Amino acid sequence: MEDKVRVVIAEDSVLLREGLTRLLTDRGHDVVAGVGDADALVKTISDLNEQGELPDVVVADVRMPPTHTDEGVRAAVLLRGLHPGLGVLVLSQYVEERYATELLAGSSRGVGYLLKDRVADVREFVDAVVRVAEGGTALDPEVVAQLLGRSRKQDVLTGLTPREREVLGLMAEGRTNSAIARQLVVSDGAVEKHVSNIFLKLGLAPSEGDHRRVLAVLTYLNS
């Protein structure tokens, strides 16, 4: 059982909204509100904040009424500015690089961007919600691949070896060194060496904690 977190869900599809609520409550989490549009999301968070009951994380669809373009992510960006301690996890049908970049601008702490297909893996989805609520990062591998792909076109990562690129991608997904080691079937020490080389080659000073490493990498990728 993960640590219990308080969640607000913003999704215009009633069926999906109720499904997400069920997934989270079945794992012991508290869904304090569910709304169907961006305006209602902003108002709900404002009301909860005034009551001293700001949730730990918002789960929001990128595209919401009335135009179904970018209302959800716009609301997410606004809420991150108003409430820096509020985690925001956005869901999207497809990888939309512009929205991912905008959401990650400035800080990747307490932020996530997942494809809706990822919700099918219940444990992975719930783990992502909890990680974002606790100030971590949860990025869909497809999002990371596109961000890294864009950076390669700009020759940003020219100096990295293929293995270091792979490690960087896994770091950007929010994985710990141990998780990366398991994924690549190497030792923790090997991963630590790759991470050190990545920071050295990118000109980024090593910092404490996995979240700060992810923040440094994503800030660099979006610079």
mmCIF file with all atom_site columns, N, CA, C and O in Angstrom, residues 100-136:
data_model
loop_
_atom_site.group_PDB
_atom_site.id
_atom_site.type_symbol
_atom_site.label_atom_id
_atom_site.label_alt_id
_atom_site.label_comp_id
_atom_site.label_asym_id
_atom_site.label_entity_id
_atom_site.label_seq_id
_atom_site.pdbx_PDB_ins_code
_atom_site.Cartn_x
_atom_site.Cartn_y
_atom_site.Cartn_z
_atom_site.occupancy
_atom_site.B_iso_or_equiv
_atom_site.pdbx_formal_charge
_atom_site.auth_seq_id
_atom_site.auth_comp_id
_atom_site.auth_asym_id
_atom_site.auth_atom_id
_atom_site.pdbx_PDB_model_num
ATOM 1   N N  . ALA A 1 100 ? 3.873  19.225 -23.368 1.00 0.00 ? 100 ALA A N  1
ATOM 2   C CA . ALA A 1 100 ? 4.802  18.634 -22.407 1.00 0.00 ? 100 ALA A CA 1
ATOM 3   C C  . ALA A 1 100 ? 5.887  19.632 -22.039 1.00 0.00 ? 100 ALA A C  1
ATOM 4   O O  . ALA A 1 100 ? 6.248  19.784 -20.867 1.00 0.00 ? 100 ALA A O  1
ATOM 5   N N  . THR A 1 101 ? 6.401  20.338 -23.034 1.00 0.00 ? 101 THR A N  1
ATOM 6   C CA . THR A 1 101 ? 7.449  21.331 -22.792 1.00 0.00 ? 101 THR A CA 1
ATOM 7   C C  . THR A 1 101 ? 6.941  22.459 -21.916 1.00 0.00 ? 101 THR A C  1
ATOM 8   O O  . THR A 1 101 ? 7.619  22.903 -20.986 1.00 0.00 ? 101 THR A O  1
ATOM 9   N N  . GLU A 1 102 ? 5.730  22.925 -22.201 1.00 0.00 ? 102 GLU A N  1
ATOM 10  C CA . GLU A 1 102 ? 5.161  24.020 -21.417 1.00 0.00 ? 102 GLU A CA 1
ATOM 11  C C  . GLU A 1 102 ? 4.938  23.603 -19.972 1.00 0.00 ? 102 GLU A C  1
ATOM 12  O O  . GLU A 1 102 ? 5.222  24.354 -19.037 1.00 0.00 ? 102 GLU A O  1
ATOM 13  N N  . LEU A 1 103 ? 4.463  22.393 -19.776 1.00 0.00 ? 103 LEU A N  1
ATOM 14  C CA . LEU A 1 103 ? 4.212  21.909 -18.423 1.00 0.00 ? 103 LEU A CA 1
ATOM 15  C C  . LEU A 1 103 ? 5.505  21.765 -17.633 1.00 0.00 ? 103 LEU A C  1
ATOM 16  O O  . LEU A 1 103 ? 5.559  22.023 -16.430 1.00 0.00 ? 103 LEU A O  1
ATOM 17  N N  . LEU A 1 104 ? 6.587  21.366 -18.315 1.00 0.00 ? 104 LEU A N  1
ATOM 18  C CA . LEU A 1 104 ? 7.866  21.129 -17.651 1.00 0.00 ? 104 LEU A CA 1
ATOM 19  C C  . LEU A 1 104 ? 8.708  22.385 -17.495 1.00 0.00 ? 104 LEU A C  1
ATOM 20  O O  . LEU A 1 104 ? 9.745  22.364 -16.840 1.00 0.00 ? 104 LEU A O  1
ATOM 21  N N  . ALA A 1 105 ? 8.285  23.477 -18.115 1.00 0.00 ? 105 ALA A N  1
ATOM 22  C CA . ALA A 1 105 ? 9.072  24.712 -18.076 1.00 0.00 ? 105 ALA A CA 1
ATOM 23  C C  . ALA A 1 105 ? 9.279  25.158 -16.637 1.00 0.00 ? 105 ALA A C  1
ATOM 24  O O  . ALA A 1 105 ? 8.350  25.251 -15.855 1.00 0.00 ? 105 ALA A O  1
ATOM 25  N N  . GLY A 1 106 ? 10.521 25.426 -16.295 1.00 0.00 ? 106 GLY A N  1
ATOM 26  C CA . GLY A 1 106 ? 10.846 25.971 -14.981 1.00 0.00 ? 106 GLY A CA 1
ATOM 27  C C  . GLY A 1 106 ? 11.178 24.916 -13.952 1.00 0.00 ? 106 GLY A C  1
ATOM 28  O O  . GLY A 1 106 ? 12.196 24.972 -13.292 1.00 0.00 ? 106 GLY A O  1
ATOM 29  N N  . SER A 1 107 ? 10.330 23.899 -13.795 1.00 0.00 ? 107 SER A N  1
ATOM 30  C CA . SER A 1 107 ? 10.579 22.887 -12.781 1.00 0.00 ? 107 SER A CA 1
ATOM 31  C C  . SER A 1 107 ? 9.839  21.607 -13.141 1.00 0.00 ? 107 SER A C  1
ATOM 32  O O  . SER A 1 107 ? 8.699  21.639 -13.613 1.00 0.00 ? 107 SER A O  1
ATOM 33  N N  . SER A 1 108 ? 10.487 20.481 -12.929 1.00 0.00 ? 108 SER A N  1
ATOM 34  C CA . SER A 1 108 ? 9.841  19.190 -13.173 1.00 0.00 ? 108 SER A CA 1
ATOM 35  C C  . SER A 1 108 ? 9.423  18.543 -11.856 1.00 0.00 ? 108 SER A C  1
ATOM 36  O O  . SER A 1 108 ? 8.944  17.418 -11.847 1.00 0.00 ? 108 SER A O  1
ATOM 37  N N  . ARG A 1 109 ? 9.596  19.245 -10.745 1.00 0.00 ? 109 ARG A N  1
ATOM 38  C CA . ARG A 1 109 ? 9.224  18.684 -9.448  1.00 0.00 ? 109 ARG A CA 1
ATOM 39  C C  . ARG A 1 109 ? 7.711  18.623 -9.318  1.00 0.00 ? 109 ARG A C  1
ATOM 40  O O  . ARG A 1 109 ? 7.006  19.604 -9.527  1.00 0.00 ? 109 ARG A O  1
ATOM 41  N N  . GLY A 1 110 ? 7.199  17.446 -8.992  1.00 0.00 ? 110 GLY A N  1
ATOM 42  C CA . GLY A 1 110 ? 5.772  17.288 -8.812  1.00 0.00 ? 110 GLY A CA 1
ATOM 43  C C  . GLY A 1 110 ? 4.995  17.420 -10.099 1.00 0.00 ? 110 GLY A C  1
ATOM 44  O O  . GLY A 1 110 ? 3.920  18.027 -10.118 1.00 0.00 ? 110 GLY A O  1
ATOM 45  N N  . VAL A 1 111 ? 5.517  16.841 -11.176 1.00 0.00 ? 111 VAL A N  1
ATOM 46  C CA . VAL A 1 111 ? 4.838  16.955 -12.465 1.00 0.00 ? 111 VAL A CA 1
ATOM 47  C C  . VAL A 1 111 ? 4.903  15.624 -13.203 1.00 0.00 ? 111 VAL A C  1
ATOM 48  O O  . VAL A 1 111 ? 5.861  14.865 -13.071 1.00 0.00 ? 111 VAL A O  1
ATOM 49  N N  . GLY A 1 112 ? 3.845  15.348 -13.962 1.00 0.00 ? 112 GLY A N  1
ATOM 50  C CA . GLY A 1 112 ? 3.829  14.122 -14.748 1.00 0.00 ? 112 GLY A CA 1
ATOM 51  C C  . GLY A 1 112 ? 3.060  14.309 -16.035 1.00 0.00 ? 112 GLY A C  1
ATOM 52  O O  . GLY A 1 112 ? 2.169  15.163 -16.132 1.00 0.00 ? 112 GLY A O  1
ATOM 53  N N  . TYR A 1 113 ? 3.426  13.536 -17.053 1.00 0.00 ? 113 TYR A N  1
ATOM 54  C CA . TYR A 1 113 ? 2.751  13.554 -18.353 1.00 0.00 ? 113 TYR A CA 1
ATOM 55  C C  . TYR A 1 113 ? 2.714  12.124 -18.842 1.00 0.00 ? 113 TYR A C  1
ATOM 56  O O  . TYR A 1 113 ? 3.751  11.551 -19.174 1.00 0.00 ? 113 TYR A O  1
ATOM 57  N N  . LEU A 1 114 ? 1.507  11.547 -18.847 1.00 0.00 ? 114 LEU A N  1
ATOM 58  C CA . LEU A 1 114 ? 1.355  10.156 -19.261 1.00 0.00 ? 114 LEU A CA 1
ATOM 59  C C  . LEU A 1 114 ? 0.361  10.038 -20.402 1.00 0.00 ? 114 LEU A C  1
ATOM 60  O O  . LEU A 1 114 ? -0.597 10.811 -20.492 1.00 0.00 ? 114 LEU A O  1
ATOM 61  N N  . LEU A 1 115 ? 0.578  9.058  -21.265 1.00 0.00 ? 115 LEU A N  1
ATOM 62  C CA . LEU A 1 115 ? -0.416 8.721  -22.270 1.00 0.00 ? 115 LEU A CA 1
ATOM 63  C C  . LEU A 1 115 ? -1.533 7.925  -21.598 1.00 0.00 ? 115 LEU A C  1
ATOM 64  O O  . LEU A 1 115 ? -1.297 7.168  -20.652 1.00 0.00 ? 115 LEU A O  1
ATOM 65  N N  . LYS A 1 116 ? -2.752 8.106  -22.095 1.00 0.00 ? 116 LYS A N  1
ATOM 66  C CA . LYS A 1 116 ? -3.901 7.447  -21.471 1.00 0.00 ? 116 LYS A CA 1
ATOM 67  C C  . LYS A 1 116 ? -3.787 5.928  -21.528 1.00 0.00 ? 116 LYS A C  1
ATOM 68  O O  . LYS A 1 116 ? -4.340 5.231  -20.666 1.00 0.00 ? 116 LYS A O  1
ATOM 69  N N  . ASP A 1 117 ? -3.077 5.411  -22.526 1.00 0.00 ? 117 ASP A N  1
ATOM 70  C CA . ASP A 1 117 ? -2.879 3.960  -22.599 1.00 0.00 ? 117 ASP A CA 1
ATOM 71  C C  . ASP A 1 117 ? -2.195 3.426  -21.347 1.00 0.00 ? 117 ASP A C  1
ATOM 72  O O  . ASP A 1 117 ? -2.373 2.267  -20.974 1.00 0.00 ? 117 ASP A O  1
ATOM 73  N N  . ARG A 1 118 ? -1.404 4.295  -20.705 1.00 0.00 ? 118 ARG A N  1
ATOM 74  C CA . ARG A 1 118 ? -0.653 3.879  -19.536 1.00 0.00 ? 118 ARG A CA 1
ATOM 75  C C  . ARG A 1 118 ? -1.574 3.585  -18.351 1.00 0.00 ? 118 ARG A C  1
ATOM 76  O O  . ARG A 1 118 ? -1.198 2.859  -17.424 1.00 0.00 ? 118 ARG A O  1
ATOM 77  N N  . VAL A 1 119 ? -2.796 4.136  -18.379 1.00 0.00 ? 119 VAL A N  1
ATOM 78  C CA . VAL A 1 119 ? -3.747 3.911  -17.295 1.00 0.00 ? 119 VAL A CA 1
ATOM 79  C C  . VAL A 1 119 ? -4.134 2.434  -17.228 1.00 0.00 ? 119 VAL A C  1
ATOM 80  O O  . VAL A 1 119 ? -4.521 1.925  -16.180 1.00 0.00 ? 119 VAL A O  1
ATOM 81  N N  . ALA A 1 120 ? -4.032 1.740  -18.355 1.00 0.00 ? 120 ALA A N  1
ATOM 82  C CA . ALA A 1 120 ? -4.384 0.319  -18.388 1.00 0.00 ? 120 ALA A CA 1
ATOM 83  C C  . ALA A 1 120 ? -3.515 -0.504 -17.444 1.00 0.00 ? 120 ALA A C  1
ATOM 84  O O  . ALA A 1 120 ? -3.939 -1.546 -16.945 1.00 0.00 ? 120 ALA A O  1
ATOM 85  N N  . ASP A 1 121 ? -2.296 -0.046 -17.199 1.00 0.00 ? 121 ASP A N  1
ATOM 86  C CA . ASP A 1 121 ? -1.430 -0.692 -16.217 1.00 0.00 ? 121 ASP A CA 1
ATOM 87  C C  . ASP A 1 121 ? -1.708 -0.030 -14.882 1.00 0.00 ? 121 ASP A C  1
ATOM 88  O O  . ASP A 1 121 ? -1.158 1.031  -14.568 1.00 0.00 ? 121 ASP A O  1
ATOM 89  N N  . VAL A 1 122 ? -2.592 -0.620 -14.115 1.00 0.00 ? 122 VAL A N  1
ATOM 90  C CA . VAL A 1 122 ? -3.101 0.016  -12.897 1.00 0.00 ? 122 VAL A CA 1
ATOM 91  C C  . VAL A 1 122 ? -1.983 0.384  -11.932 1.00 0.00 ? 122 VAL A C  1
ATOM 92  O O  . VAL A 1 122 ? -1.924 1.506  -11.427 1.00 0.00 ? 122 VAL A O  1
ATOM 93  N N  . ARG A 1 123 ? -1.091 -0.545 -11.684 1.00 0.00 ? 123 ARG A N  1
ATOM 94  C CA . ARG A 1 123 ? -0.039 -0.277 -10.712 1.00 0.00 ? 123 ARG A CA 1
ATOM 95  C C  . ARG A 1 123 ? 0.861  0.857  -11.179 1.00 0.00 ? 123 ARG A C  1
ATOM 96  O O  . ARG A 1 123 ? 1.224  1.749  -10.395 1.00 0.00 ? 123 ARG A O  1
ATOM 97  N N  . GLU A 1 124 ? 1.203  0.841  -12.474 1.00 0.00 ? 124 GLU A N  1
ATOM 98  C CA . GLU A 1 124 ? 2.075  1.884  -13.003 1.00 0.00 ? 124 GLU A CA 1
ATOM 99  C C  . GLU A 1 124 ? 1.404  3.253  -12.890 1.00 0.00 ? 124 GLU A C  1
ATOM 100 O O  . GLU A 1 124 ? 2.046  4.239  -12.526 1.00 0.00 ? 124 GLU A O  1
ATOM 101 N N  . PHE A 1 125 ? 0.109  3.309  -13.196 1.00 0.00 ? 125 PHE A N  1
ATOM 102 C CA . PHE A 1 125 ? -0.617 4.571  -13.117 1.00 0.00 ? 125 PHE A CA 1
ATOM 103 C C  . PHE A 1 125 ? -0.697 5.075  -11.678 1.00 0.00 ? 125 PHE A C  1
ATOM 104 O O  . PHE A 1 125 ? -0.389 6.239  -11.404 1.00 0.00 ? 125 PHE A O  1
ATOM 105 N N  . VAL A 1 126 ? -1.098 4.217  -10.765 1.00 0.00 ? 126 VAL A N  1
ATOM 106 C CA . VAL A 1 126 ? -1.241 4.640  -9.364  1.00 0.00 ? 126 VAL A CA 1
ATOM 107 C C  . VAL A 1 126 ? 0.113  5.035  -8.785  1.00 0.00 ? 126 VAL A C  1
ATOM 108 O O  . VAL A 1 126 ? 0.226  6.024  -8.056  1.00 0.00 ? 126 VAL A O  1
ATOM 109 N N  . ASP A 1 127 ? 1.155  4.276  -9.125  1.00 0.00 ? 127 ASP A N  1
ATOM 110 C CA . ASP A 1 127 ? 2.502  4.634  -8.663  1.00 0.00 ? 127 ASP A CA 1
ATOM 111 C C  . ASP A 1 127 ? 2.896  6.018  -9.175  1.00 0.00 ? 127 ASP A C  1
ATOM 112 O O  . ASP A 1 127 ? 3.534  6.797  -8.460  1.00 0.00 ? 127 ASP A O  1
ATOM 113 N N  . ALA A 1 128 ? 2.526  6.328  -10.417 1.00 0.00 ? 128 ALA A N  1
ATOM 114 C CA . ALA A 1 128 ? 2.848  7.638  -10.990 1.00 0.00 ? 128 ALA A CA 1
ATOM 115 C C  . ALA A 1 128 ? 2.119  8.744  -10.239 1.00 0.00 ? 128 ALA A C  1
ATOM 116 O O  . ALA A 1 128 ? 2.693  9.800  -9.957  1.00 0.00 ? 128 ALA A O  1
ATOM 117 N N  . VAL A 1 129 ? 0.857  8.524  -9.911  1.00 0.00 ? 129 VAL A N  1
ATOM 118 C CA . VAL A 1 129 ? 0.077  9.521  -9.157  1.00 0.00 ? 129 VAL A CA 1
ATOM 119 C C  . VAL A 1 129 ? 0.737  9.792  -7.812  1.00 0.00 ? 129 VAL A C  1
ATOM 120 O O  . VAL A 1 129 ? 0.917  10.946 -7.410  1.00 0.00 ? 129 VAL A O  1
ATOM 121 N N  . VAL A 1 130 ? 1.115  8.732  -7.122  1.00 0.00 ? 130 VAL A N  1
ATOM 122 C CA . VAL A 1 130 ? 1.744  8.881  -5.804  1.00 0.00 ? 130 VAL A CA 1
ATOM 123 C C  . VAL A 1 130 ? 3.089  9.584  -5.922  1.00 0.00 ? 130 VAL A C  1
ATOM 124 O O  . VAL A 1 130 ? 3.418  10.474 -5.132  1.00 0.00 ? 130 VAL A O  1
ATOM 125 N N  . ARG A 1 131 ? 3.877  9.206  -6.933  1.00 0.00 ? 131 ARG A N  1
ATOM 126 C CA . ARG A 1 131 ? 5.198  9.808  -7.106  1.00 0.00 ? 131 ARG A CA 1
ATOM 127 C C  . ARG A 1 131 ? 5.089  11.312 -7.347  1.00 0.00 ? 131 ARG A C  1
ATOM 128 O O  . ARG A 1 131 ? 5.835  12.107 -6.765  1.00 0.00 ? 131 ARG A O  1
ATOM 129 N N  . VAL A 1 132 ? 4.141  11.707 -8.201  1.00 0.00 ? 132 VAL A N  1
ATOM 130 C CA . VAL A 1 132 ? 3.944  13.138 -8.474  1.00 0.00 ? 132 VAL A CA 1
ATOM 131 C C  . VAL A 1 132 ? 3.427  13.854 -7.234  1.00 0.00 ? 132 VAL A C  1
ATOM 132 O O  . VAL A 1 132 ? 3.855  14.967 -6.929  1.00 0.00 ? 132 VAL A O  1
ATOM 133 N N  . ALA A 1 133 ? 2.518  13.234 -6.506  1.00 0.00 ? 133 ALA A N  1
ATOM 134 C CA . ALA A 1 133 ? 1.974  13.833 -5.281  1.00 0.00 ? 133 ALA A CA 1
ATOM 135 C C  . ALA A 1 133 ? 3.071  14.098 -4.262  1.00 0.00 ? 133 ALA A C  1
ATOM 136 O O  . ALA A 1 133 ? 3.004  15.063 -3.494  1.00 0.00 ? 133 ALA A O  1
ATOM 137 N N  . GLU A 1 134 ? 4.100  13.248 -4.278  1.00 0.00 ? 134 GLU A N  1
ATOM 138 C CA . GLU A 1 134 ? 5.194  13.379 -3.311  1.00 0.00 ? 134 GLU A CA 1
ATOM 139 C C  . GLU A 1 134 ? 6.343  14.237 -3.835  1.00 0.00 ? 134 GLU A C  1
ATOM 140 O O  . GLU A 1 134 ? 7.409  14.296 -3.243  1.00 0.00 ? 134 GLU A O  1
ATOM 141 N N  . GLY A 1 135 ? 6.105  14.923 -4.981  1.00 0.00 ? 135 GLY A N  1
ATOM 142 C CA . GLY A 1 135 ? 7.123  15.831 -5.499  1.00 0.00 ? 135 GLY A CA 1
ATOM 143 C C  . GLY A 1 135 ? 8.032  15.236 -6.532  1.00 0.00 ? 135 GLY A C  1
ATOM 144 O O  . GLY A 1 135 ? 8.996  15.874 -6.967  1.00 0.00 ? 135 GLY A O  1
ATOM 145 N N  . GLY A 1 136 ? 7.745  14.010 -6.965  1.00 0.00 ? 136 GLY A N  1
ATOM 146 C CA . GLY A 1 136 ? 8.577  13.360 -7.960  1.00 0.00 ? 136 GLY A CA 1
ATOM 147 C C  . GLY A 1 136 ? 8.114  13.646 -9.382  1.00 0.00 ? 136 GLY A C  1
ATOM 148 O O  . GLY A 1 136 ? 7.292  14.523 -9.626  1.00 0.00 ? 136 GLY A O  1
#
